Amino acid sequence: MKTATLLCLCFLGFSYSLAASSEEDVYEYLWEKNKDIANKTLGTDFLVQMQNGSLQAERYVSFTIQDIGYLLKVTKMLKRMSGKETQPTELRDFMKGRYSSYKTFADSMLKQYFFKSEPLIQQTPAMRKYLSFYRHLMEKEDPLYFAVGLLPCARLWPWLSNNLSTPPTNAYYTWKRDNMGGHPEKYRDLLNKNLNTTKKVAKANAIFRTQMQNEHDFFSSS
Ligand SMILES: *[C@@H]1O[C@H](CO)[C@@H](O)[C@H](O)[C@H]1NC(C)=O
Ligand SMILES: *[C@@H]1O[C@H](CO)[C@@H](O)[C@H](O)[C@H]1NC(C)=O
Ligand SMILES: *[C@@H]1O[C@H](CO)[C@@H](O)[C@H](O)[C@H]1NC(C)=O
Ligand SMILES: *[C@@H]1O[C@H](CO)[C@@H](O)[C@H](O)[C@H]1NC(C)=O
């Protein structure tokens, strides 16, 4: 019903305040509109084999190294984003929070895999495409859309982990366990409050979909 209302309003070209109507949950709308890609990602050969334990270890190692490369690059971008004089302040605070969290996680990954300093990682074409879209958001768009661009990863990985029926005896169980506990809801208030016109919602949806596809392409090429 909520989705139908939103689509209707879009269709009529109304500009309206989502804040005025607590009914509208843009955060949820973005996910529901693009869940088809989440489902497609769950069906990639990489995740199917991870779930049943037949995934070759080298593929998982390559995936992990690309993931570390992603973490390092996005952490750097978040550092830049959190240094900007972004308005509203809640958006700036959000970037600072994301930066701090990404930094802590990136540092722990480097430590876990014995890197004494940041490694130079050759990106796969899929990863290059994903990161170049992030760069576009950072350089060319309102910071609000950088937050939108971060959400697919934050929302997809916990969803995938929860949907994989990997048993604890599976070699890849830790991937499931470590990603199940994400909290993408931290994006909800920020997006619902600031994506307050049909035009902004449409733009956010296009960006969200691009980044969901980039996530999918990372898994399907791993
Ligand atoms: C999800 O993907 C599978 C194939 O991986 C397909 O069979 C199924 O119909 C899809 N479900 C939805 C709701 O899209
Ligand atoms: C695991 O998945 C692969 C690829 O889909 C399949 O070929 C294989 O038979 C599956 N193995 C088990 C034990 O289910
Ligand atoms: C994924 O898990 C959610 C609950 O976390 C469930 O509602 C959904 O049906 C699952 N989807 C698939 C494709 O297994
Ligand atoms: C919509 O959000 C922007 C900030 O993203 C704010 O400046 C503006 O006042 C809001 N408009 C309404 C009608 O709430």
PDB file of C-alpha atoms and ligand atoms in Angstrom:
ATOM      1  CA  MET A   1       0.000   0.000   0.000  1.00  0.00           C
ATOM      2  CA  LYS A   2       2.769   2.393   0.950  1.00  0.00           C
ATOM      3  CA  THR A   3       4.611   1.663  -2.281  1.00  0.00           C
ATOM      4  CA  ALA A   4       1.442   2.120  -4.287  1.00  0.00           C
ATOM      5  CA  THR A   5       0.824   5.523  -2.704  1.00  0.00           C
ATOM      6  CA  LEU A   6       4.345   6.662  -3.422  1.00  0.00           C
ATOM      7  CA  LEU A   7       4.162   5.508  -7.043  1.00  0.00           C
ATOM      8  CA  CYS A   8       0.846   7.283  -7.472  1.00  0.00           C
ATOM      9  CA  LEU A   9       2.219  10.535  -6.156  1.00  0.00           C
ATOM     10  CA  CYS A  10       5.247  10.199  -8.410  1.00  0.00           C
ATOM     11  CA  PHE A  11       3.012   9.536 -11.362  1.00  0.00           C
ATOM     12  CA  LEU A  12       0.964  12.651 -10.705  1.00  0.00           C
ATOM     13  CA  GLY A  13       4.150  14.649 -10.380  1.00  0.00           C
ATOM     14  CA  PHE A  14       3.303  16.004  -6.949  1.00  0.00           C
ATOM     15  CA  SER A  15       6.011  17.442  -4.803  1.00  0.00           C
ATOM     16  CA  TYR A  16       5.164  16.600  -1.246  1.00  0.00           C
ATOM     17  CA  SER A  17       6.718  16.446   2.166  1.00  0.00           C
ATOM     18  CA  LEU A  18       7.469  12.929   3.290  1.00  0.00           C
ATOM     19  CA  ALA A  19       8.277  14.268   6.738  1.00  0.00           C
ATOM     20  CA  ALA A  20       4.699  15.453   7.008  1.00  0.00           C
ATOM     21  CA  SER A  21       3.443  11.962   6.381  1.00  0.00           C
ATOM     22  CA  SER A  22       4.891   9.342   8.703  1.00  0.00           C
ATOM     23  CA  GLU A  23       3.322   6.765   6.387  1.00  0.00           C
ATOM     24  CA  GLU A  24       6.096   7.034   3.821  1.00  0.00           C
ATOM     25  CA  ASP A  25       9.241   5.066   4.424  1.00  0.00           C
ATOM     26  CA  VAL A  26      11.644   5.891   1.591  1.00  0.00           C
ATOM     27  CA  TYR A  27      14.314   3.696   3.190  1.00  0.00           C
ATOM     28  CA  GLU A  28      12.040   0.670   2.841  1.00  0.00           C
ATOM     29  CA  TYR A  29      10.752   1.769  -0.555  1.00  0.00           C
ATOM     30  CA  LEU A  30      14.292   1.784  -2.011  1.00  0.00           C
ATOM     31  CA  TRP A  31      14.888  -1.755  -0.798  1.00  0.00           C
ATOM     32  CA  GLU A  32      11.532  -3.131  -1.942  1.00  0.00           C
ATOM     33  CA  LYS A  33      11.929  -1.597  -5.421  1.00  0.00           C
ATOM     34  CA  ASN A  34      15.343  -3.204  -5.879  1.00  0.00           C
ATOM     35  CA  LYS A  35      15.003  -6.472  -4.008  1.00  0.00           C
ATOM     36  CA  ASP A  36      14.955  -8.305  -7.346  1.00  0.00           C
ATOM     37  CA  ILE A  37      18.711  -7.635  -7.545  1.00  0.00           C
ATOM     38  CA  ALA A  38      19.211  -8.923  -3.979  1.00  0.00           C
ATOM     39  CA  ASN A  39      17.457 -12.132  -4.931  1.00  0.00           C
ATOM     40  CA  LYS A  40      19.509 -12.429  -8.107  1.00  0.00           C
ATOM     41  CA  THR A  41      22.680 -11.951  -6.044  1.00  0.00           C
ATOM     42  CA  LEU A  42      21.649 -14.744  -3.686  1.00  0.00           C
ATOM     43  CA  GLY A  43      21.457 -17.000  -6.752  1.00  0.00           C
ATOM     44  CA  THR A  44      25.012 -16.265  -7.967  1.00  0.00           C
ATOM     45  CA  ASP A  45      27.256 -19.240  -8.339  1.00  0.00           C
ATOM     46  CA  PHE A  46      29.656 -17.733  -5.772  1.00  0.00           C
ATOM     47  CA  LEU A  47      27.058 -17.614  -2.986  1.00  0.00           C
ATOM     48  CA  VAL A  48      25.372 -20.875  -3.936  1.00  0.00           C
ATOM     49  CA  GLN A  49      28.722 -22.648  -3.702  1.00  0.00           C
ATOM     50  CA  MET A  50      29.645 -20.772  -0.537  1.00  0.00           C
ATOM     51  CA  GLN A  51      26.426 -22.021   1.028  1.00  0.00           C
ATOM     52  CA  ASN A  52      26.993 -25.629   0.084  1.00  0.00           C
ATOM     53  CA  GLY A  53      30.690 -25.544   0.911  1.00  0.00           C
ATOM     54  CA  SER A  54      31.940 -26.404  -2.587  1.00  0.00           C
ATOM     55  CA  LEU A  55      33.439 -22.952  -3.250  1.00  0.00           C
ATOM     56  CA  GLN A  56      37.125 -23.156  -4.167  1.00  0.00           C
ATOM     57  CA  ALA A  57      39.219 -21.505  -1.455  1.00  0.00           C
ATOM     58  CA  GLU A  58      41.145 -19.372  -3.988  1.00  0.00           C
ATOM     59  CA  ARG A  59      37.904 -17.720  -5.111  1.00  0.00           C
ATOM     60  CA  TYR A  60      37.127 -16.783  -1.526  1.00  0.00           C
ATOM     61  CA  VAL A  61      40.645 -15.394  -1.054  1.00  0.00           C
ATOM     62  CA  SER A  62      40.309 -13.256  -4.212  1.00  0.00           C
ATOM     63  CA  PHE A  63      36.911 -12.026  -3.049  1.00  0.00           C
ATOM     64  CA  THR A  64      38.328 -11.124   0.370  1.00  0.00           C
ATOM     65  CA  ILE A  65      41.245  -9.211  -1.142  1.00  0.00           C
ATOM     66  CA  GLN A  66      38.896  -7.250  -3.406  1.00  0.00           C
ATOM     67  CA  ASP A  67      36.719  -6.576  -0.368  1.00  0.00           C
ATOM     68  CA  ILE A  68      39.722  -5.195   1.525  1.00  0.00           C
ATOM     69  CA  GLY A  69      40.492  -2.988  -1.493  1.00  0.00           C
ATOM     70  CA  TYR A  70      36.888  -1.745  -1.414  1.00  0.00           C
ATOM     71  CA  LEU A  71      37.046  -1.056   2.314  1.00  0.00           C
ATOM     72  CA  LEU A  72      40.253   0.965   2.023  1.00  0.00           C
ATOM     73  CA  LYS A  73      38.960   3.077  -0.868  1.00  0.00           C
ATOM     74  CA  VAL A  74      35.521   3.744   0.611  1.00  0.00           C
ATOM     75  CA  THR A  75      37.105   4.590   3.980  1.00  0.00           C
ATOM     76  CA  LYS A  76      39.254   7.210   2.226  1.00  0.00           C
ATOM     77  CA  MET A  77      36.229   8.661   0.488  1.00  0.00           C
ATOM     78  CA  LEU A  78      34.336   8.772   3.781  1.00  0.00           C
ATOM     79  CA  LYS A  79      37.235  10.620   5.350  1.00  0.00           C
ATOM     80  CA  ARG A  80      36.884  13.261   2.641  1.00  0.00           C
ATOM     81  CA  MET A  81      33.099  13.332   2.956  1.00  0.00           C
ATOM     82  CA  SER A  82      33.247  13.776   6.726  1.00  0.00           C
ATOM     83  CA  GLY A  83      35.647  16.713   6.341  1.00  0.00           C
ATOM     84  CA  LYS A  84      33.219  18.651   4.125  1.00  0.00           C
ATOM     85  CA  GLU A  85      31.077  21.472   5.466  1.00  0.00           C
ATOM     86  CA  THR A  86      27.994  19.395   4.751  1.00  0.00           C
ATOM     87  CA  GLN A  87      24.521  20.594   5.610  1.00  0.00           C
ATOM     88  CA  PRO A  88      22.406  19.589   7.419  1.00  0.00           C
ATOM     89  CA  THR A  89      24.644  18.799  10.389  1.00  0.00           C
ATOM     90  CA  GLU A  90      22.967  15.427  10.886  1.00  0.00           C
ATOM     91  CA  LEU A  91      24.306  14.418   7.464  1.00  0.00           C
ATOM     92  CA  ARG A  92      27.811  15.564   8.391  1.00  0.00           C
ATOM     93  CA  ASP A  93      27.569  13.659  11.679  1.00  0.00           C
ATOM     94  CA  PHE A  94      26.363  10.618   9.772  1.00  0.00           C
ATOM     95  CA  MET A  95      29.450  10.744   7.502  1.00  0.00           C
ATOM     96  CA  LYS A  96      31.698  11.058  10.536  1.00  0.00           C
ATOM     97  CA  GLY A  97      30.025   8.035  12.103  1.00  0.00           C
ATOM     98  CA  ARG A  98      30.359   5.990   8.908  1.00  0.00           C
ATOM     99  CA  TYR A  99      33.990   7.038   8.524  1.00  0.00           C
ATOM    100  CA  SER A 100      34.832   6.013  12.058  1.00  0.00           C
ATOM    101  CA  SER A 101      33.091   2.674  11.649  1.00  0.00           C
ATOM    102  CA  TYR A 102      34.675   1.915   8.243  1.00  0.00           C
ATOM    103  CA  LYS A 103      38.104   2.934   9.556  1.00  0.00           C
ATOM    104  CA  THR A 104      37.851   0.627  12.565  1.00  0.00           C
ATOM    105  CA  PHE A 105      36.704  -2.231  10.361  1.00  0.00           C
ATOM    106  CA  ALA A 106      39.389  -1.635   7.698  1.00  0.00           C
ATOM    107  CA  ASP A 107      42.089  -1.532  10.379  1.00  0.00           C
ATOM    108  CA  SER A 108      40.839  -4.793  11.883  1.00  0.00           C
ATOM    109  CA  MET A 109      40.858  -6.490   8.446  1.00  0.00           C
ATOM    110  CA  LEU A 110      44.447  -5.346   7.788  1.00  0.00           C
ATOM    111  CA  LYS A 111      45.461  -6.656  11.179  1.00  0.00           C
ATOM    112  CA  GLN A 112      43.652  -9.963  10.707  1.00  0.00           C
ATOM    113  CA  TYR A 113      45.483 -10.591   7.410  1.00  0.00           C
ATOM    114  CA  PHE A 114      48.882  -9.376   8.666  1.00  0.00           C
ATOM    115  CA  PHE A 115      49.221  -6.250   6.519  1.00  0.00           C
ATOM    116  CA  LYS A 116      51.593  -3.832   8.213  1.00  0.00           C
ATOM    117  CA  SER A 117      50.445  -1.008   5.960  1.00  0.00           C
ATOM    118  CA  GLU A 118      47.786  -0.473   3.349  1.00  0.00           C
ATOM    119  CA  PRO A 119      48.355  -2.844   0.403  1.00  0.00           C
ATOM    120  CA  LEU A 120      48.055  -1.662  -3.206  1.00  0.00           C
ATOM    121  CA  ILE A 121      45.379  -3.863  -4.694  1.00  0.00           C
ATOM    122  CA  GLN A 122      44.708  -4.336  -8.392  1.00  0.00           C
ATOM    123  CA  GLN A 123      40.950  -3.954  -8.784  1.00  0.00           C
ATOM    124  CA  THR A 124      38.866  -6.318 -10.897  1.00  0.00           C
ATOM    125  CA  PRO A 125      36.757  -4.616 -13.614  1.00  0.00           C
ATOM    126  CA  ALA A 126      33.613  -5.084 -11.472  1.00  0.00           C
ATOM    127  CA  MET A 127      35.279  -3.469  -8.462  1.00  0.00           C
ATOM    128  CA  ARG A 128      36.672  -0.643 -10.580  1.00  0.00           C
ATOM    129  CA  LYS A 129      33.173   0.109 -11.884  1.00  0.00           C
ATOM    130  CA  TYR A 130      31.712   0.028  -8.353  1.00  0.00           C
ATOM    131  CA  LEU A 131      34.358   2.374  -6.917  1.00  0.00           C
ATOM    132  CA  SER A 132      34.220   4.756  -9.869  1.00  0.00           C
ATOM    133  CA  PHE A 133      30.508   5.257  -9.224  1.00  0.00           C
ATOM    134  CA  TYR A 134      31.281   6.017  -5.575  1.00  0.00           C
ATOM    135  CA  ARG A 135      33.826   8.570  -6.776  1.00  0.00           C
ATOM    136  CA  HIS A 136      31.232  10.151  -9.028  1.00  0.00           C
ATOM    137  CA  LEU A 137      28.857  10.473  -6.044  1.00  0.00           C
ATOM    138  CA  MET A 138      31.624  11.970  -3.926  1.00  0.00           C
ATOM    139  CA  GLU A 139      32.725  14.537  -6.496  1.00  0.00           C
ATOM    140  CA  LYS A 140      29.586  15.434  -8.390  1.00  0.00           C
ATOM    141  CA  GLU A 141      26.554  14.938  -6.183  1.00  0.00           C
ATOM    142  CA  ASP A 142      25.021  16.255  -2.984  1.00  0.00           C
ATOM    143  CA  PRO A 143      26.475  14.311   0.016  1.00  0.00           C
ATOM    144  CA  LEU A 144      23.008  12.947   0.703  1.00  0.00           C
ATOM    145  CA  TYR A 145      23.412  10.765  -2.399  1.00  0.00           C
ATOM    146  CA  PHE A 146      26.746   9.448  -1.188  1.00  0.00           C
ATOM    147  CA  ALA A 147      24.822   8.156   1.842  1.00  0.00           C
ATOM    148  CA  VAL A 148      22.283   6.584  -0.532  1.00  0.00           C
ATOM    149  CA  GLY A 149      25.168   4.975  -2.438  1.00  0.00           C
ATOM    150  CA  LEU A 150      26.508   3.371   0.742  1.00  0.00           C
ATOM    151  CA  LEU A 151      23.206   1.792   1.688  1.00  0.00           C
ATOM    152  CA  PRO A 152      23.031  -1.127  -0.799  1.00  0.00           C
ATOM    153  CA  CYS A 153      26.144  -2.713   0.729  1.00  0.00           C
ATOM    154  CA  ALA A 154      24.912  -2.055   4.282  1.00  0.00           C
ATOM    155  CA  ARG A 155      21.507  -3.508   3.546  1.00  0.00           C
ATOM    156  CA  LEU A 156      22.429  -6.349   1.195  1.00  0.00           C
ATOM    157  CA  TRP A 157      25.168  -8.139   3.139  1.00  0.00           C
ATOM    158  CA  PRO A 158      23.066  -8.781   6.288  1.00  0.00           C
ATOM    159  CA  TRP A 159      20.164  -9.846   4.088  1.00  0.00           C
ATOM    160  CA  LEU A 160      22.347 -12.286   2.104  1.00  0.00           C
ATOM    161  CA  SER A 161      23.878 -13.666   5.308  1.00  0.00           C
ATOM    162  CA  ASN A 162      20.484 -14.208   6.855  1.00  0.00           C
ATOM    163  CA  ASN A 163      19.246 -15.933   3.726  1.00  0.00           C
ATOM    164  CA  LEU A 164      22.190 -18.307   3.338  1.00  0.00           C
ATOM    165  CA  SER A 165      21.509 -21.556   5.145  1.00  0.00           C
ATOM    166  CA  THR A 166      25.207 -22.181   5.783  1.00  0.00           C
ATOM    167  CA  PRO A 167      25.673 -24.578   8.725  1.00  0.00           C
ATOM    168  CA  PRO A 168      28.313 -23.784  11.414  1.00  0.00           C
ATOM    169  CA  THR A 169      30.440 -26.689  10.153  1.00  0.00           C
ATOM    170  CA  ASN A 170      30.806 -25.025   6.713  1.00  0.00           C
ATOM    171  CA  ALA A 171      34.216 -23.413   6.028  1.00  0.00           C
ATOM    172  CA  TYR A 172      32.456 -20.175   5.052  1.00  0.00           C
ATOM    173  CA  TYR A 173      30.219 -19.977   8.108  1.00  0.00           C
ATOM    174  CA  THR A 174      32.223 -17.051   9.513  1.00  0.00           C
ATOM    175  CA  TRP A 175      31.224 -14.903   6.517  1.00  0.00           C
ATOM    176  CA  LYS A 176      27.579 -15.528   7.359  1.00  0.00           C
ATOM    177  CA  ARG A 177      28.081 -15.014  11.087  1.00  0.00           C
ATOM    178  CA  ASP A 178      30.110 -11.817  10.708  1.00  0.00           C
ATOM    179  CA  ASN A 179      27.679 -10.164   8.319  1.00  0.00           C
ATOM    180  CA  MET A 180      24.372 -11.137   9.903  1.00  0.00           C
ATOM    181  CA  GLY A 181      24.502  -8.481  12.568  1.00  0.00           C
ATOM    182  CA  GLY A 182      24.623  -5.282  10.460  1.00  0.00           C
ATOM    183  CA  HIS A 183      22.368  -2.348  11.313  1.00  0.00           C
ATOM    184  CA  PRO A 184      21.262  -0.682   8.078  1.00  0.00           C
ATOM    185  CA  GLU A 185      18.324   0.932   9.948  1.00  0.00           C
ATOM    186  CA  LYS A 186      20.736   3.667  10.973  1.00  0.00           C
ATOM    187  CA  TYR A 187      20.104   5.100   7.475  1.00  0.00           C
ATOM    188  CA  ARG A 188      16.333   5.163   7.899  1.00  0.00           C
ATOM    189  CA  ASP A 189      15.727   8.500   9.653  1.00  0.00           C
ATOM    190  CA  LEU A 190      18.357  10.347   7.658  1.00  0.00           C
ATOM    191  CA  LEU A 191      16.958   9.239   4.306  1.00  0.00           C
ATOM    192  CA  ASN A 192      13.303   9.517   5.252  1.00  0.00           C
ATOM    193  CA  LYS A 193      13.800  13.040   6.485  1.00  0.00           C
ATOM    194  CA  ASN A 194      15.973  14.387   3.678  1.00  0.00           C
ATOM    195  CA  LEU A 195      14.633  12.585   0.606  1.00  0.00           C
ATOM    196  CA  ASN A 196      11.537  14.721   0.867  1.00  0.00           C
ATOM    197  CA  THR A 197      10.457  15.327  -2.734  1.00  0.00           C
ATOM    198  CA  THR A 198       9.456  12.918  -5.489  1.00  0.00           C
ATOM    199  CA  LYS A 199      12.387  14.169  -7.537  1.00  0.00           C
ATOM    200  CA  LYS A 200      14.887  13.349  -4.786  1.00  0.00           C
ATOM    201  CA  VAL A 201      13.292   9.937  -4.236  1.00  0.00           C
ATOM    202  CA  ALA A 202      13.522   9.139  -7.955  1.00  0.00           C
ATOM    203  CA  LYS A 203      17.164  10.153  -8.052  1.00  0.00           C
ATOM    204  CA  ALA A 204      17.916   8.177  -4.886  1.00  0.00           C
ATOM    205  CA  ASN A 205      16.234   5.154  -6.426  1.00  0.00           C
ATOM    206  CA  ALA A 206      18.392   5.353  -9.562  1.00  0.00           C
ATOM    207  CA  ILE A 207      21.547   5.600  -7.425  1.00  0.00           C
ATOM    208  CA  PHE A 208      20.447   2.829  -5.082  1.00  0.00           C
ATOM    209  CA  ARG A 209      19.734   0.551  -8.050  1.00  0.00           C
ATOM    210  CA  THR A 210      23.105   1.259  -9.668  1.00  0.00           C
ATOM    211  CA  GLN A 211      24.896   0.374  -6.426  1.00  0.00           C
ATOM    212  CA  MET A 212      22.781  -2.771  -5.912  1.00  0.00           C
ATOM    213  CA  GLN A 213      23.788  -3.814  -9.424  1.00  0.00           C
ATOM    214  CA  ASN A 214      27.436  -3.052  -8.606  1.00  0.00           C
ATOM    215  CA  GLU A 215      27.149  -5.290  -5.527  1.00  0.00           C
ATOM    216  CA  HIS A 216      25.596  -8.012  -7.655  1.00  0.00           C
ATOM    217  CA  ASP A 217      28.366  -7.698 -10.230  1.00  0.00           C
ATOM    218  CA  PHE A 218      31.017  -7.960  -7.523  1.00  0.00           C
ATOM    219  CA  PHE A 219      29.519 -11.269  -6.330  1.00  0.00           C
ATOM    220  CA  SER A 220      28.827 -12.609  -9.815  1.00  0.00           C
ATOM    221  CA  SER A 221      32.404 -11.888 -10.941  1.00  0.00           C
ATOM    222  CA  SER A 222      33.986 -13.357  -7.777  1.00  0.00           C
TER     223      SER A 222
HETATM  224  C1  LIG B   1      14.672 -15.253  -6.932  1.00  0.00           C
HETATM  225  O1  LIG B   1      15.670 -15.825  -7.765  1.00  0.00           O
HETATM  226  C2  LIG B   1      15.435 -17.171  -8.114  1.00  0.00           C
HETATM  227  C3  LIG B   1      16.605 -17.627  -8.962  1.00  0.00           C
HETATM  228  O2  LIG B   1      17.819 -17.376  -8.340  1.00  0.00           O
HETATM  229  C4  LIG B   1      14.114 -17.288  -8.860  1.00  0.00           C
HETATM  230  O3  LIG B   1      13.846 -18.648  -9.113  1.00  0.00           O
HETATM  231  C5  LIG B   1      12.988 -16.682  -8.020  1.00  0.00           C
HETATM  232  O4  LIG B   1      11.804 -16.665  -8.771  1.00  0.00           O
HETATM  233  C6  LIG B   1      13.333 -15.259  -7.628  1.00  0.00           C
HETATM  234  N1  LIG B   1      12.293 -14.741  -6.744  1.00  0.00           N
HETATM  235  C7  LIG B   1      11.873 -13.488  -6.798  1.00  0.00           C
HETATM  236  C8  LIG B   1      10.821 -13.106  -5.800  1.00  0.00           C
HETATM  237  O5  LIG B   1      12.309 -12.684  -7.596  1.00  0.00           O
HETATM  238  C1  LIG B   2      27.054 -27.159  -4.670  1.00  0.00           C
HETATM  239  O1  LIG B   2      26.769 -26.240  -5.724  1.00  0.00           O
HETATM  240  C2  LIG B   2      27.389 -26.578  -6.957  1.00  0.00           C
HETATM  241  C3  LIG B   2      27.148 -25.436  -7.933  1.00  0.00           C
HETATM  242  O2  LIG B   2      25.840 -25.044  -7.983  1.00  0.00           O
HETATM  243  C4  LIG B   2      26.843 -27.894  -7.425  1.00  0.00           C
HETATM  244  O3  LIG B   2      27.420 -28.219  -8.668  1.00  0.00           O
HETATM  245  C5  LIG B   2      27.186 -28.964  -6.393  1.00  0.00           C
HETATM  246  O4  LIG B   2      26.624 -30.202  -6.765  1.00  0.00           O
HETATM  247  C6  LIG B   2      26.646 -28.568  -5.023  1.00  0.00           C
HETATM  248  N1  LIG B   2      27.180 -29.504  -4.035  1.00  0.00           N
HETATM  249  C7  LIG B   2      26.467 -29.936  -3.017  1.00  0.00           C
HETATM  250  C8  LIG B   2      27.192 -30.832  -2.057  1.00  0.00           C
HETATM  251  O5  LIG B   2      25.299 -29.659  -2.861  1.00  0.00           O
HETATM  252  C1  LIG B   3      15.380 -13.791   2.963  1.00  0.00           C
HETATM  253  O1  LIG B   3      15.140 -13.646   4.343  1.00  0.00           O
HETATM  254  C2  LIG B   3      14.011 -12.882   4.657  1.00  0.00           C
HETATM  255  C3  LIG B   3      13.945 -12.758   6.164  1.00  0.00           C
HETATM  256  O2  LIG B   3      15.194 -12.357   6.668  1.00  0.00           O
HETATM  257  C4  LIG B   3      12.780 -13.556   4.101  1.00  0.00           C
HETATM  258  O3  LIG B   3      11.637 -12.774   4.361  1.00  0.00           O
HETATM  259  C5  LIG B   3      12.946 -13.761   2.611  1.00  0.00           C
HETATM  260  O4  LIG B   3      11.868 -14.497   2.094  1.00  0.00           O
HETATM  261  C6  LIG B   3      14.217 -14.476   2.290  1.00  0.00           C
HETATM  262  N1  LIG B   3      14.366 -14.474   0.843  1.00  0.00           N
HETATM  263  C7  LIG B   3      14.833 -15.489   0.167  1.00  0.00           C
HETATM  264  C8  LIG B   3      14.947 -15.300  -1.330  1.00  0.00           C
HETATM  265  O5  LIG B   3      15.201 -16.522   0.697  1.00  0.00           O
HETATM  266  C1  LIG B   4      13.670  18.791   2.730  1.00  0.00           C
HETATM  267  O1  LIG B   4      14.977  18.463   3.166  1.00  0.00           O
HETATM  268  C2  LIG B   4      15.924  19.508   3.039  1.00  0.00           C
HETATM  269  C3  LIG B   4      17.274  18.988   3.513  1.00  0.00           C
HETATM  270  O2  LIG B   4      17.667  17.834   2.840  1.00  0.00           O
HETATM  271  C4  LIG B   4      15.497  20.713   3.862  1.00  0.00           C
HETATM  272  O3  LIG B   4      16.401  21.769   3.665  1.00  0.00           O
HETATM  273  C5  LIG B   4      14.089  21.137   3.452  1.00  0.00           C
HETATM  274  O4  LIG B   4      13.650  22.140   4.329  1.00  0.00           O
HETATM  275  C6  LIG B   4      13.127  19.958   3.529  1.00  0.00           C
HETATM  276  N1  LIG B   4      11.825  20.372   3.003  1.00  0.00           N
HETATM  277  C7  LIG B   4      10.681  20.066   3.603  1.00  0.00           C
HETATM  278  C8  LIG B   4       9.453  20.533   2.904  1.00  0.00           C
HETATM  279  O5  LIG B   4      10.634  19.433   4.652  1.00  0.00           O
END
